[in-house]
């Protein structure tokens, strides 16, 4: 581990093709500084490529609103073409030390690609936090007829179970993140979204429940668009049937609309919450690691650690746990589809 790194963690974005994995990353970046500007937490991105990809995704979302007068649009564009890694460093202002986080994003098509399935499984084995992106219209509409084809709930769950079986010692964070659910928020149906989410991943959730002290699990919907919502799946004008992509067995096009065409920019809601949960998890892990290091050294080692904290301003265990308390003040636990399924870290 590089000097100055208190903790190194991999976060994997999991989900089917074009369900919104990259959008979660972009939304978290956009909303972090607004939510945490008055705290001592700092976030820096490790390279320009990361910034360019995430800024492009945010610009894409903003561009939908430029044509609001046309009333509809279809957001299925610019799929991830290869496995991407985005590096982020998290620190505390005026303190030495950091947490390095590698976000892994992959093409959803890889879940059914024999050439890449083992690559995904290996990546899952080396992952400490999992963010499961869920395309909500495919989850809910048509009685969930397209859910498995789009979100791959069972396949994702089985792969995660296999990965966890081979790396049983680590504590992990598992977040289920429904996306594209503005319509269901406006229609006061987010409890239905929560229930359908937990039903769709029931086998995985039951598996995680066997280790109540190890896995922090929550449903955390986000609303990346705001001001725009799912309208319908495109239908054939002659038959009235939904147009189906024969390769993927999902609707050819999902159509979104603007309930209020005077809204000219996205009005995101709760987009910071996945990173709030992640930060609480990271602060706990880093604080515990620091405490364990102090407890396992002799008296001279303890003196050296305290010297670095007092005079070199390195981050201490108490610094991390104090910041966890700050983060938890911004954490949403219930309503609007939010639900902490199990809570060993006391969020």
Coordinates of C-alpha atoms in Angstrom, one line a residue:
X1 CA 0.0 0.0 0.0
X2 CA 1.3 3.4 -1.0
X3 CA 2.6 5.8 1.7
X4 CA -0.2 7.9 3.1
X5 CA -3.0 5.4 2.2
X6 CA -4.9 4.4 5.4
X7 CA -7.3 2.2 3.4
X8 CA -7.7 1.0 -0.2
X9 CA -11.2 -0.2 -1.3
X10 CA -12.7 -1.3 -4.5
X11 CA -16.3 -0.4 -5.3
X12 CA -18.0 -2.3 -8.1
X13 CA -21.0 -1.0 -10.1
X14 CA -23.2 -3.9 -10.9
X15 CA -26.2 -4.2 -13.2
X16 CA -27.4 -5.0 -16.7
X17 CA -26.8 -3.2 -20.0
X18 CA -27.6 0.5 -19.9
X19 CA -29.4 0.4 -16.6
X20 CA -27.5 3.4 -15.3
X21 CA -24.3 2.3 -13.6
X22 CA -22.2 5.2 -14.9
X23 CA -25.0 7.6 -14.2
X24 CA -24.7 6.8 -10.5
X25 CA -21.0 7.7 -10.5
X26 CA -21.7 10.9 -12.3
X27 CA -24.5 11.9 -10.0
X28 CA -22.5 11.2 -6.9
X29 CA -19.6 13.4 -8.2
X30 CA -22.0 16.2 -8.9
X31 CA -23.8 16.1 -5.6
X32 CA -20.9 15.5 -3.2
X33 CA -19.4 18.9 -3.0
X34 CA -22.9 20.5 -2.5
X35 CA -23.7 18.2 0.4
X36 CA -20.3 18.2 2.1
X37 CA -18.9 21.6 1.3
X38 CA -19.1 22.7 5.0
X39 CA -17.5 19.6 6.4
X40 CA -13.8 18.6 6.6
X41 CA -14.2 15.7 4.2
X42 CA -12.4 16.1 0.8
X43 CA -12.7 14.1 -2.4
X44 CA -10.3 14.3 -5.3
X45 CA -10.4 12.4 -8.6
X46 CA -7.3 10.5 -9.6
X47 CA -7.1 11.3 -13.3
X48 CA -8.5 13.5 -16.0
X49 CA -10.0 10.5 -17.8
X50 CA -12.3 10.0 -14.8
X51 CA -13.4 13.6 -14.8
X52 CA -14.0 13.6 -18.6
X53 CA -16.2 10.5 -18.5
X54 CA -18.3 11.6 -15.6
X55 CA -18.7 15.2 -16.8
X56 CA -19.8 13.9 -20.2
X57 CA -22.5 11.8 -18.5
X58 CA -23.7 14.8 -16.6
X59 CA -23.7 16.9 -19.7
X60 CA -25.7 14.2 -21.5
X61 CA -28.4 14.3 -18.8
X62 CA -28.5 18.1 -19.0
X63 CA -28.8 18.0 -22.8
X64 CA -32.1 16.1 -22.5
X65 CA -33.7 19.3 -21.1
X66 CA -32.6 21.5 -24.0
X67 CA -35.3 19.8 -26.0
X68 CA -38.0 19.9 -23.4
X69 CA -40.4 21.6 -25.8
X70 CA -40.5 18.4 -27.8
X71 CA -41.9 16.7 -24.6
X72 CA -40.2 13.3 -25.0
X73 CA -36.8 11.8 -25.3
X74 CA -35.1 8.3 -25.0
X75 CA -32.0 8.2 -22.8
X76 CA -30.5 4.9 -24.0
X77 CA -27.3 6.1 -25.5
X78 CA -23.5 5.9 -24.9
X79 CA -23.2 2.5 -23.3
X80 CA -19.9 1.7 -21.5
X81 CA -17.7 -0.2 -24.0
X82 CA -15.0 -1.6 -21.7
X83 CA -14.3 -2.1 -18.1
X84 CA -13.5 1.3 -16.6
X85 CA -11.8 2.2 -13.3
X86 CA -12.2 5.5 -11.7
X87 CA -9.9 6.4 -8.8
X88 CA -11.0 8.7 -6.0
X89 CA -9.1 9.8 -2.9
X90 CA -11.0 10.7 0.3
X91 CA -9.3 12.7 3.0
X92 CA -9.8 15.1 5.9
X93 CA -8.8 18.7 5.5
X94 CA -5.5 19.7 7.0
X95 CA -4.7 16.0 7.9
X96 CA -2.2 13.6 6.4
X97 CA -3.6 10.3 5.1
X98 CA -6.3 9.2 2.7
X99 CA -8.6 6.5 1.6
X100 CA -8.2 5.3 -2.0
X101 CA -11.3 4.1 -3.7
X102 CA -11.3 2.4 -7.1
X103 CA -14.8 2.4 -8.7
X104 CA -15.2 -0.3 -11.3
X105 CA -17.8 0.0 -14.1
X106 CA -18.3 -2.5 -16.8
X107 CA -20.5 -3.1 -19.9
X108 CA -23.7 -4.7 -18.8
X109 CA -23.5 -7.1 -21.8
X110 CA -20.6 -8.8 -20.0
X111 CA -23.1 -10.5 -17.6
X112 CA -24.1 -12.8 -20.5
X113 CA -20.8 -12.9 -22.4
X114 CA -18.9 -16.1 -21.9
X115 CA -15.6 -14.4 -22.6
X116 CA -16.0 -11.9 -19.7
X117 CA -18.1 -13.7 -17.0
X118 CA -15.0 -15.0 -15.2
X119 CA -13.4 -11.5 -15.3
X120 CA -16.5 -10.1 -13.6
X121 CA -16.5 -12.9 -11.0
X122 CA -12.8 -12.2 -10.2
X123 CA -13.5 -8.5 -9.9
X124 CA -16.4 -9.2 -7.5
X125 CA -14.1 -11.3 -5.3
X126 CA -11.8 -8.3 -4.9
X127 CA -14.6 -5.9 -4.2
X128 CA -15.5 -4.5 -0.7
X129 CA -18.6 -2.4 -1.7
X130 CA -21.2 -3.3 -4.3
X131 CA -23.6 -0.8 -5.9
X132 CA -26.4 -2.6 -7.8
X133 CA -27.9 -0.3 -10.4
X134 CA -31.6 -1.1 -11.2
X135 CA -33.5 0.2 -14.2
X136 CA -36.8 0.9 -12.4
X137 CA -39.3 1.0 -15.4
X138 CA -38.1 -2.4 -16.4
X139 CA -38.5 -3.6 -12.8
X140 CA -42.1 -2.3 -12.5
X141 CA -43.8 -1.9 -15.8
X142 CA -45.7 -4.8 -17.5
X143 CA -45.8 -6.7 -14.2
X144 CA -42.0 -7.0 -14.3
X145 CA -42.0 -8.9 -17.6
X146 CA -38.7 -7.3 -18.7
X147 CA -37.0 -7.1 -15.3
X148 CA -34.8 -10.1 -15.5
X149 CA -33.8 -9.4 -19.1
X150 CA -32.7 -5.9 -18.3
X151 CA -31.5 -6.0 -14.7
X152 CA -30.3 -9.6 -14.5
X153 CA -31.3 -9.8 -10.8
X154 CA -30.9 -13.6 -10.4
X155 CA -27.7 -13.8 -12.4
X156 CA -26.2 -10.9 -10.5
X157 CA -27.3 -12.4 -7.2
X158 CA -25.8 -15.8 -8.0
X159 CA -22.5 -14.3 -9.1
X160 CA -22.2 -12.2 -5.9
X161 CA -23.0 -15.2 -3.8
X162 CA -20.2 -17.1 -5.5
X163 CA -17.7 -14.3 -5.0
X164 CA -18.7 -13.8 -1.3
X165 CA -18.3 -17.5 -0.6
X166 CA -14.7 -17.4 -1.7
X167 CA -13.8 -14.3 0.3
X168 CA -15.9 -14.7 3.5
X169 CA -13.8 -12.7 6.0
X170 CA -14.4 -9.1 4.8
X171 CA -17.1 -6.8 5.9
X172 CA -19.0 -5.4 2.9
X173 CA -21.5 -2.8 1.9
X174 CA -24.3 -3.8 -0.6
X175 CA -26.5 -1.0 -2.0
X176 CA -29.5 -1.6 -4.3
X177 CA -30.0 1.6 -6.2
X178 CA -33.2 2.0 -8.3
X179 CA -32.8 4.6 -11.0
X180 CA -35.1 6.3 -13.5
X181 CA -37.9 6.3 -10.9
X182 CA -39.1 9.9 -10.9
X183 CA -42.5 8.8 -12.2
X184 CA -43.0 6.5 -9.2
X185 CA -41.9 9.2 -6.8
X186 CA -44.4 11.6 -8.3
X187 CA -47.1 8.9 -8.2
X188 CA -46.3 8.1 -4.6
X189 CA -45.3 4.5 -5.5
X190 CA -41.8 4.3 -4.1
X191 CA -42.9 1.8 -1.5
X192 CA -43.8 -0.5 -4.4
X193 CA -40.4 0.1 -5.9
X194 CA -38.8 -0.9 -2.6
X195 CA -40.9 -4.0 -2.3
X196 CA -40.2 -5.1 -5.9
X197 CA -36.5 -4.4 -5.5
X198 CA -36.3 -6.6 -2.4
X199 CA -38.4 -9.3 -4.1
X200 CA -36.3 -9.3 -7.2
X201 CA -33.1 -9.8 -5.2
X202 CA -34.7 -11.9 -2.4
X203 CA -32.3 -14.9 -2.8
X204 CA -29.2 -12.6 -2.5
X205 CA -30.8 -10.8 0.5
X206 CA -31.5 -14.1 2.2
X207 CA -27.9 -15.1 1.7
X208 CA -26.6 -11.9 3.1
X209 CA -28.9 -12.2 6.1
X210 CA -27.0 -15.3 7.2
X211 CA -24.2 -13.0 8.2
X212 CA -26.0 -10.2 10.0
X213 CA -22.8 -8.8 11.5
X214 CA -20.8 -8.7 8.3
X215 CA -23.0 -7.1 5.5
X216 CA -24.4 -3.6 5.6
X217 CA -27.4 -3.8 3.1
X218 CA -29.8 -1.0 2.0
X219 CA -32.1 0.1 -0.8
X220 CA -31.2 3.7 -1.8
X221 CA -33.1 5.0 -4.8
X222 CA -31.8 8.1 -6.6
X223 CA -33.4 10.5 -9.0
X224 CA -30.8 11.7 -11.5
X225 CA -33.2 13.5 -13.8
X226 CA -35.8 15.3 -11.7
X227 CA -38.2 17.3 -13.9
X228 CA -38.4 14.3 -16.4
X229 CA -40.0 10.9 -15.9
X230 CA -40.6 7.6 -17.6
X231 CA -43.6 7.7 -19.9
X232 CA -43.9 4.5 -21.8
X233 CA -42.2 1.8 -23.8
X234 CA -42.5 2.5 -27.6
X235 CA -45.2 0.5 -29.3
X236 CA -45.8 -0.5 -32.9
X237 CA -48.3 1.9 -34.4
X238 CA -50.1 -0.9 -36.3
X239 CA -50.2 -3.7 -33.7
X240 CA -50.1 -1.7 -30.5
X241 CA -47.5 -4.1 -29.2
X242 CA -44.3 -3.0 -27.4
X243 CA -41.4 -3.0 -29.9
X244 CA -38.9 -5.6 -28.7
X245 CA -35.2 -5.8 -29.3
X246 CA -34.8 -9.4 -30.4
X247 CA -31.2 -9.8 -29.2
X248 CA -31.9 -8.6 -25.6
X249 CA -35.6 -9.4 -25.2
X250 CA -36.3 -5.9 -23.8
X251 CA -38.2 -2.9 -25.2
X252 CA -36.5 -1.3 -28.1
X253 CA -37.0 2.2 -26.7
X254 CA -38.1 3.7 -23.4
X255 CA -39.7 7.1 -23.8
X256 CA -39.4 9.8 -21.2
X257 CA -41.4 13.0 -20.9
X258 CA -41.3 16.4 -19.2
X259 CA -44.4 16.9 -17.0
X260 CA -43.4 20.6 -16.8
X261 CA -41.7 21.9 -19.9
X262 CA -40.7 25.1 -18.2
X263 CA -38.1 23.0 -16.3
X264 CA -34.9 23.6 -18.2
X265 CA -32.3 21.6 -16.2
X266 CA -32.2 18.4 -14.1
X267 CA -33.5 18.6 -10.6
X268 CA -31.7 15.6 -9.0
X269 CA -32.8 14.3 -5.7
X270 CA -30.9 12.1 -3.2
X271 CA -28.1 11.5 -5.7
X272 CA -25.5 12.0 -2.9
X273 CA -27.0 9.1 -0.8
X274 CA -25.0 6.2 -2.3
X275 CA -21.8 8.0 -1.5
X276 CA -23.1 9.0 1.9
X277 CA -23.6 5.4 2.7
X278 CA -20.2 4.5 1.2
X279 CA -18.5 7.3 3.2
X280 CA -20.0 6.0 6.5
X281 CA -18.8 2.5 5.6
X282 CA -15.3 3.8 4.7
X283 CA -15.0 5.9 7.8
X284 CA -15.9 2.9 10.0
X285 CA -13.4 0.6 8.2
X286 CA -10.6 3.1 8.3
X287 CA -11.2 3.9 12.0
X288 CA -11.3 0.3 12.9
X289 CA -8.1 -0.4 11.0
X290 CA -6.3 2.5 12.8
X291 CA -7.6 1.2 16.2
X292 CA -6.4 -2.3 15.5
X293 CA -2.9 -1.0 14.4
X294 CA -2.6 0.9 17.7
X295 CA -3.8 -2.0 19.8
X296 CA -1.4 -4.5 18.3
X297 CA 1.9 -2.6 18.7
X298 CA 4.1 -2.2 21.8
X299 CA 4.4 0.9 24.0
X300 CA 7.0 2.5 21.7
X301 CA 4.8 1.8 18.7
X302 CA 1.9 3.5 20.4
X303 CA 4.1 6.5 21.2
X304 CA 5.2 6.7 17.5
X305 CA 1.5 6.6 16.4
X306 CA 0.5 9.3 18.8
X307 CA 3.6 11.5 17.8
X308 CA 2.5 11.3 14.2
X309 CA -1.1 12.2 15.0
X310 CA -0.1 15.1 17.3
X311 CA 2.8 16.7 15.5
X312 CA 2.6 15.4 11.9
X313 CA -1.2 15.7 11.8
X314 CA -1.8 12.2 10.4
X315 CA -5.5 11.0 10.6
X316 CA -6.4 9.1 13.8
X317 CA -9.0 6.5 14.4
X318 CA -11.1 9.1 16.3
X319 CA -10.8 11.5 13.3
X320 CA -12.4 8.9 11.1
X321 CA -15.1 8.0 13.6
X322 CA -15.9 11.7 14.1
X323 CA -16.3 12.1 10.4
X324 CA -18.6 9.0 10.3
X325 CA -20.9 10.9 12.8
X326 CA -20.9 13.9 10.5
X327 CA -21.7 11.7 7.5
X328 CA -24.5 9.9 9.3
X329 CA -26.3 13.3 9.9
X330 CA -26.8 13.4 6.1
X331 CA -27.8 9.8 5.6
X332 CA -31.4 9.0 4.6
X333 CA -32.8 5.8 6.2
X334 CA -36.5 5.7 5.3
X335 CA -39.3 7.1 3.1
X336 CA -39.3 7.5 -0.7
X337 CA -38.3 3.9 -1.1
X338 CA -35.3 4.0 1.3
X339 CA -34.8 1.0 3.6
X340 CA -31.8 -0.3 5.6
X341 CA -32.2 -4.1 5.2
X342 CA -29.6 -5.0 7.8
X343 CA -27.4 -2.7 9.8
X344 CA -24.3 -4.1 11.6
X345 CA -22.4 -0.8 11.3
X346 CA -25.2 1.1 13.0
X347 CA -26.1 3.6 10.3

